[in-house]
Structure formats: C-alpha cells, structure tokens
Amino acid sequence: SQTIHQWPATLVQPVGSPLSLECTVEGTSNPNLYWYRQAAGRGLQLLFYSVGIGQISSEVPQNLSASRPQDRQFILSSKKLLLSDSGFYLCAWSGQGAMDTQYFGPGTRLTVL
Amino acid sequence: AQSVTQPDIHITVSEGASLELRCNYSYGATPYLFWYVQSPGQGLQLLLKYFSGDTLVQGIKGFEAEFKRSQSSFNLRKPSVHWSDAAEYFCAVGTGFQKLVFGTGTRLLVSP
C-alpha cells in the first residue's frame, strides 16, 4: 500500500532563516505531488504541484519554492522565512488521472518567530 | 473562479444525534466533489467523493453526502454521531485539472 511521509513534524525557525521541508511517497510510481499550506482558521491553499521530476507549477506567488529531485520526493524550501510563512504544511500525492483522489501526509507545523 | 463555502465554522452535536454539514460550491461545469476529515494536528483523510452517477454517495465511517446540482450543494450527513467524529471537516471541489479548492472547514464538537 502507498504511504506518504513528511518531516520534520514540527519546526520553529527565526525570521530570515532558510527552510527545507521534505515529503516522500512509497508504494507508487509517477505520482502527482502537491504542497498545501493551512493557516489558522483558514482552508487549505495549494502552493505547488508537480506532475514529474523537475516539473513544478506554482499557484501562489511567494518567497517559497519547491523541487522534485526524485520521482517520489518533493521538497519545499525558502531562502529567508517571513512571519507570514507560519502555518501547517501538507504534502499530498495522487495518481496521474484527471481527478484522482489526493492522499495527504501528516503535515509539518512551522512557526516562524 | 471556483470556490467552496462552508457556512458553519463550528457545530456542536450531541453524541447519538444526527449530523449535517453544509457545503456550497461555485463551478461552471460538473464538479468533482470531496469531503475530507482532519483530526487535530493530523493530515486529511478522504471520507467520500462524487464524480458522476448516483447523487447520494456513501463514504467511510458511516458518512454520506448528497450532490444537489440545483442548489450547488454537497452536504455531508451522518445519522448518529460518535464522540470519535469530533474533528474538522473540509469540503473541496476539483476542477478536473488535478487541483482542489477547499472550503474553510467546519469544526465538529460532540457533546456527551
């Protein structure tokens, strides 16, 4: 069966520091991968999605970036964190079908101080 | 643009009582509709989804949802709520391009 991992689970970082969040998927190949952010009291906002290695689409302009160095690895990065980057970051995967179900990881709680 | 409205931020239901969570969407074509549940500090778990066909969809944990095109609604129901159902529930619409637009969620509290 497929599983999705995210780490770290929680992270506290100072403003201006770099960021690297990692997501990996097991038990499937060629997945679509997604990064979402969930701010307090708000729904999920799609940040990036990827349909293949090195293929990244950005949904929202921001100081974050994403990379997909391997088929089942998706990384969310920032060179300099802002206070507004605080939130709960969720990675998800789906099949390549037109509207395949998205399956979510456990999330990373990021607090920027 | 696509949007999802969940008008209830919080709902409190007594254990054993019935539940209905409201979801209204805005989308020009036939939507793909989803309900997810999120326990505190956890990721999202799919409860059910609607793509086409029968407008009454059965999901996991005894949940069901009904798609009503005329009302642009996809309300989630459960006949008898258990304390373990306390969580946050998200409705989402898919645009057919592998993108989901989520509502802001409804937090369900279950009283004894």
Short mmCIF file of C-alpha atoms in Angstrom, two decimals:
data_model
loop_
_atom_site.label_atom_id
_atom_site.label_comp_id
_atom_site.label_asym_id
_atom_site.label_seq_id
_atom_site.Cartn_x
_atom_site.Cartn_y
_atom_site.Cartn_z
CA SER A 1 0.00 0.00 0.00
CA GLN A 2 1.00 3.59 -0.50
CA THR A 3 2.30 5.75 2.31
CA ILE A 4 3.36 9.36 2.46
CA HIS A 5 5.88 10.77 4.91
CA GLN A 6 6.66 14.31 5.92
CA TRP A 7 9.40 15.68 8.14
CA PRO A 8 10.01 17.30 10.36
CA ALA A 9 6.67 17.12 12.19
CA THR A 10 7.23 20.46 13.88
CA LEU A 11 9.69 23.26 13.28
CA VAL A 12 10.39 26.60 14.94
CA GLN A 13 12.53 28.94 12.91
CA PRO A 14 13.61 32.59 13.26
CA VAL A 15 12.63 35.16 10.67
CA GLY A 16 15.15 35.29 7.86
CA SER A 17 16.36 31.71 8.28
CA PRO A 18 16.18 29.13 5.47
CA LEU A 19 13.63 26.34 5.26
CA SER A 20 13.57 22.83 3.89
CA LEU A 21 10.58 20.52 4.31
CA GLU A 22 10.64 17.08 2.81
CA CYS A 23 7.92 14.78 1.57
CA THR A 24 8.37 11.25 0.28
CA VAL A 25 5.90 8.73 -1.08
CA GLU A 26 6.23 4.96 -1.00
CA GLY A 27 4.39 2.24 -2.83
CA THR A 28 3.62 4.06 -6.05
CA SER A 29 5.48 5.44 -9.02
CA ASN A 30 4.98 8.56 -11.10
CA PRO A 31 2.67 10.27 -8.62
CA ASN A 32 1.46 13.83 -8.86
CA LEU A 33 2.73 15.67 -5.81
CA TYR A 34 1.29 18.73 -4.06
CA TRP A 35 2.23 21.20 -1.33
CA TYR A 36 -0.56 22.93 0.58
CA ARG A 37 -0.49 25.46 3.40
CA GLN A 38 -3.15 25.69 6.06
CA ALA A 39 -3.16 28.93 8.01
CA ALA A 40 -5.02 29.20 11.31
CA GLY A 41 -8.77 29.41 10.76
CA ARG A 42 -8.47 29.04 7.02
CA GLY A 43 -8.80 26.28 4.50
CA LEU A 44 -6.01 24.71 2.54
CA GLN A 45 -4.24 26.73 -0.10
CA LEU A 46 -2.44 24.94 -2.91
CA LEU A 47 1.13 26.23 -3.17
CA PHE A 48 2.82 23.96 -5.71
CA TYR A 49 2.14 20.83 -7.69
CA SER A 50 4.32 18.55 -9.75
CA VAL A 51 3.47 16.01 -12.43
CA GLY A 52 7.01 14.70 -12.80
CA ILE A 53 10.69 15.04 -11.88
CA GLY A 54 11.80 18.64 -12.25
CA GLN A 55 8.30 19.81 -13.25
CA ILE A 56 6.93 22.33 -10.76
CA SER A 57 3.91 24.60 -11.08
CA SER A 58 3.43 27.45 -8.66
CA GLU A 59 -0.07 28.52 -7.69
CA VAL A 60 0.65 31.45 -5.43
CA PRO A 61 3.47 33.99 -5.69
CA GLN A 62 5.51 33.94 -2.51
CA ASN A 63 9.00 33.50 -1.15
CA LEU A 64 8.70 29.72 -1.15
CA SER A 65 9.94 27.33 -3.82
CA ALA A 66 9.54 23.62 -4.49
CA SER A 67 11.69 21.00 -6.11
CA ARG A 68 11.26 17.40 -7.13
CA PRO A 69 14.71 15.83 -7.41
CA GLN A 70 13.40 12.25 -7.49
CA ASP A 71 10.15 10.65 -8.61
CA ARG A 72 8.76 10.27 -5.10
CA GLN A 73 10.44 13.15 -3.31
CA PHE A 74 9.05 16.65 -3.03
CA ILE A 75 10.83 19.45 -1.18
CA LEU A 76 9.53 22.82 -0.06
CA SER A 77 12.16 25.50 0.51
CA SER A 78 12.71 29.10 1.38
CA LYS A 79 15.88 31.17 1.47
CA LYS A 80 14.53 33.62 4.06
CA LEU A 81 11.44 32.91 6.12
CA LEU A 82 8.83 35.55 6.88
CA LEU A 83 6.46 35.66 9.85
CA SER A 84 3.62 35.08 7.41
CA ASP A 85 5.12 31.72 6.43
CA SER A 86 3.93 30.21 9.71
CA GLY A 87 1.31 27.52 9.24
CA PHE A 88 0.63 23.85 8.76
CA TYR A 89 2.18 22.47 5.59
CA LEU A 90 0.67 19.42 4.00
CA CYS A 91 2.06 17.30 1.22
CA ALA A 92 -0.25 15.16 -0.89
CA TRP A 93 0.03 12.70 -3.75
CA SER A 94 -2.36 11.43 -6.37
CA GLY A 95 -2.33 9.29 -9.46
CA GLN A 96 -2.00 10.80 -12.89
CA GLY A 97 -5.71 10.56 -13.72
CA ALA A 98 -7.75 13.66 -14.46
CA MET A 99 -9.13 13.90 -10.95
CA ASP A 100 -7.55 11.11 -8.96
CA THR A 101 -8.03 11.30 -5.22
CA GLN A 102 -5.36 13.20 -3.34
CA TYR A 103 -3.91 11.49 -0.27
CA PHE A 104 -2.36 13.66 2.40
CA GLY A 105 0.65 13.30 4.63
CA PRO A 106 0.66 14.02 8.37
CA GLY A 107 1.84 17.61 7.92
CA THR A 108 4.55 19.88 9.31
CA ARG A 109 3.75 22.61 11.80
CA LEU A 110 6.01 25.60 11.06
CA THR A 111 6.29 28.51 13.47
CA VAL A 112 8.35 31.49 12.40
CA LEU A 113 9.36 33.79 15.28
CA ALA B 1 -13.27 31.12 -10.36
CA GLN B 2 -14.07 28.04 -8.37
CA SER B 3 -14.97 28.46 -4.73
CA VAL B 4 -16.33 26.44 -1.83
CA THR B 5 -18.36 27.82 1.06
CA GLN B 6 -18.80 26.06 4.35
CA PRO B 7 -21.09 28.45 6.21
CA ASP B 8 -20.73 26.87 9.63
CA ILE B 9 -17.41 27.46 11.37
CA HIS B 10 -18.37 25.41 14.42
CA ILE B 11 -21.13 22.88 15.05
CA THR B 12 -21.90 21.10 18.30
CA VAL B 13 -23.89 17.88 18.20
CA SER B 14 -24.87 15.54 20.99
CA GLU B 15 -23.48 12.03 20.76
CA GLY B 16 -26.02 9.81 19.02
CA ALA B 17 -27.72 12.71 17.26
CA SER B 18 -27.75 13.19 13.51
CA LEU B 19 -25.34 15.49 11.71
CA GLU B 20 -25.45 17.58 8.59
CA LEU B 21 -22.53 19.74 7.47
CA ARG B 22 -23.23 22.20 4.70
CA CYS B 23 -21.14 22.79 1.61
CA ASN B 24 -21.92 25.03 -1.36
CA TYR B 25 -19.68 25.32 -4.37
CA SER B 26 -19.25 27.57 -7.34
CA TYR B 27 -18.05 25.94 -10.53
CA GLY B 28 -19.16 26.28 -14.13
CA ALA B 29 -19.02 22.65 -15.17
CA THR B 30 -19.93 19.36 -13.50
CA PRO B 31 -17.80 19.35 -10.37
CA TYR B 32 -15.74 16.71 -8.71
CA LEU B 33 -16.60 16.99 -5.01
CA PHE B 34 -14.84 15.69 -1.94
CA TRP B 35 -15.21 15.62 1.80
CA TYR B 36 -12.10 15.25 3.96
CA VAL B 37 -11.75 14.98 7.72
CA GLN B 38 -8.81 16.27 9.77
CA SER B 39 -8.11 15.30 13.37
CA PRO B 40 -6.10 17.83 15.41
CA GLY B 41 -2.52 18.12 14.22
CA GLN B 42 -3.03 15.47 11.56
CA GLY B 43 -3.27 15.28 7.81
CA LEU B 44 -6.52 14.96 5.90
CA GLN B 45 -8.38 11.72 5.35
CA LEU B 46 -10.80 11.26 2.47
CA LEU B 47 -14.35 10.49 3.62
CA LEU B 48 -16.06 10.31 0.24
CA LYS B 49 -16.09 11.74 -3.25
CA TYR B 50 -18.54 12.42 -6.05
CA PHE B 51 -17.57 12.32 -9.70
CA SER B 52 -20.76 11.34 -11.52
CA GLY B 53 -23.71 8.96 -11.34
CA ASP B 54 -25.74 8.40 -8.21
CA THR B 55 -26.06 11.69 -6.38
CA LEU B 56 -26.07 10.02 -2.96
CA VAL B 57 -22.55 8.94 -2.12
CA GLN B 58 -21.58 6.59 0.67
CA GLY B 59 -18.27 7.03 2.44
CA ILE B 60 -16.24 5.64 5.28
CA LYS B 61 -17.17 5.80 8.97
CA GLY B 62 -20.91 5.84 8.19
CA PHE B 63 -20.88 9.19 6.38
CA GLU B 64 -22.83 10.00 3.25
CA ALA B 65 -23.24 13.09 1.09
CA GLU B 66 -25.80 14.19 -1.46
CA PHE B 67 -24.99 16.19 -4.57
CA LYS B 68 -27.74 18.64 -5.49
CA ARG B 69 -26.93 20.41 -8.72
CA SER B 70 -29.89 22.80 -8.45
CA GLN B 71 -28.64 24.05 -5.10
CA SER B 72 -24.90 23.77 -5.86
CA SER B 73 -24.59 21.83 -2.65
CA PHE B 74 -22.82 18.73 -1.39
CA ASN B 75 -23.88 18.34 2.23
CA LEU B 76 -22.35 15.71 4.46
CA ARG B 77 -24.58 13.65 6.75
CA LYS B 78 -24.33 11.01 9.42
CA PRO B 79 -27.35 9.51 11.15
CA SER B 80 -25.72 9.00 14.55
CA VAL B 81 -22.59 10.85 15.65
CA HIS B 82 -19.93 9.22 17.80
CA TRP B 83 -17.51 11.08 20.08
CA SER B 84 -14.66 10.00 17.79
CA ASP B 85 -16.20 12.04 14.96
CA ALA B 86 -15.07 15.26 16.62
CA ALA B 87 -12.70 16.81 14.08
CA GLU B 88 -12.56 19.40 11.35
CA TYR B 89 -14.31 18.68 8.09
CA PHE B 90 -13.37 20.13 4.73
CA CYS B 91 -15.35 20.19 1.54
CA ALA B 92 -13.42 20.56 -1.72
CA VAL B 93 -14.16 20.94 -5.41
CA GLY B 94 -11.87 19.60 -8.09
CA THR B 95 -11.53 21.41 -11.34
CA GLY B 96 -10.60 18.43 -13.48
CA PHE B 97 -7.01 19.58 -13.72
CA GLN B 98 -5.87 17.83 -10.56
CA LYS B 99 -6.37 20.93 -8.45
CA LEU B 100 -8.58 21.11 -5.40
CA VAL B 101 -10.19 24.20 -3.97
CA PHE B 102 -11.04 23.78 -0.31
CA GLY B 103 -13.59 25.41 1.93
CA THR B 104 -12.51 26.94 5.21
CA GLY B 105 -13.71 23.94 7.18
CA THR B 106 -16.30 23.18 9.86
CA ARG B 107 -15.16 22.15 13.31
CA LEU B 108 -17.42 19.49 14.81
CA LEU B 109 -17.72 19.22 18.56
CA VAL B 110 -19.53 16.24 20.07
CA SER B 111 -21.12 16.67 23.48
CA PRO B 112 -21.83 13.71 25.78
#
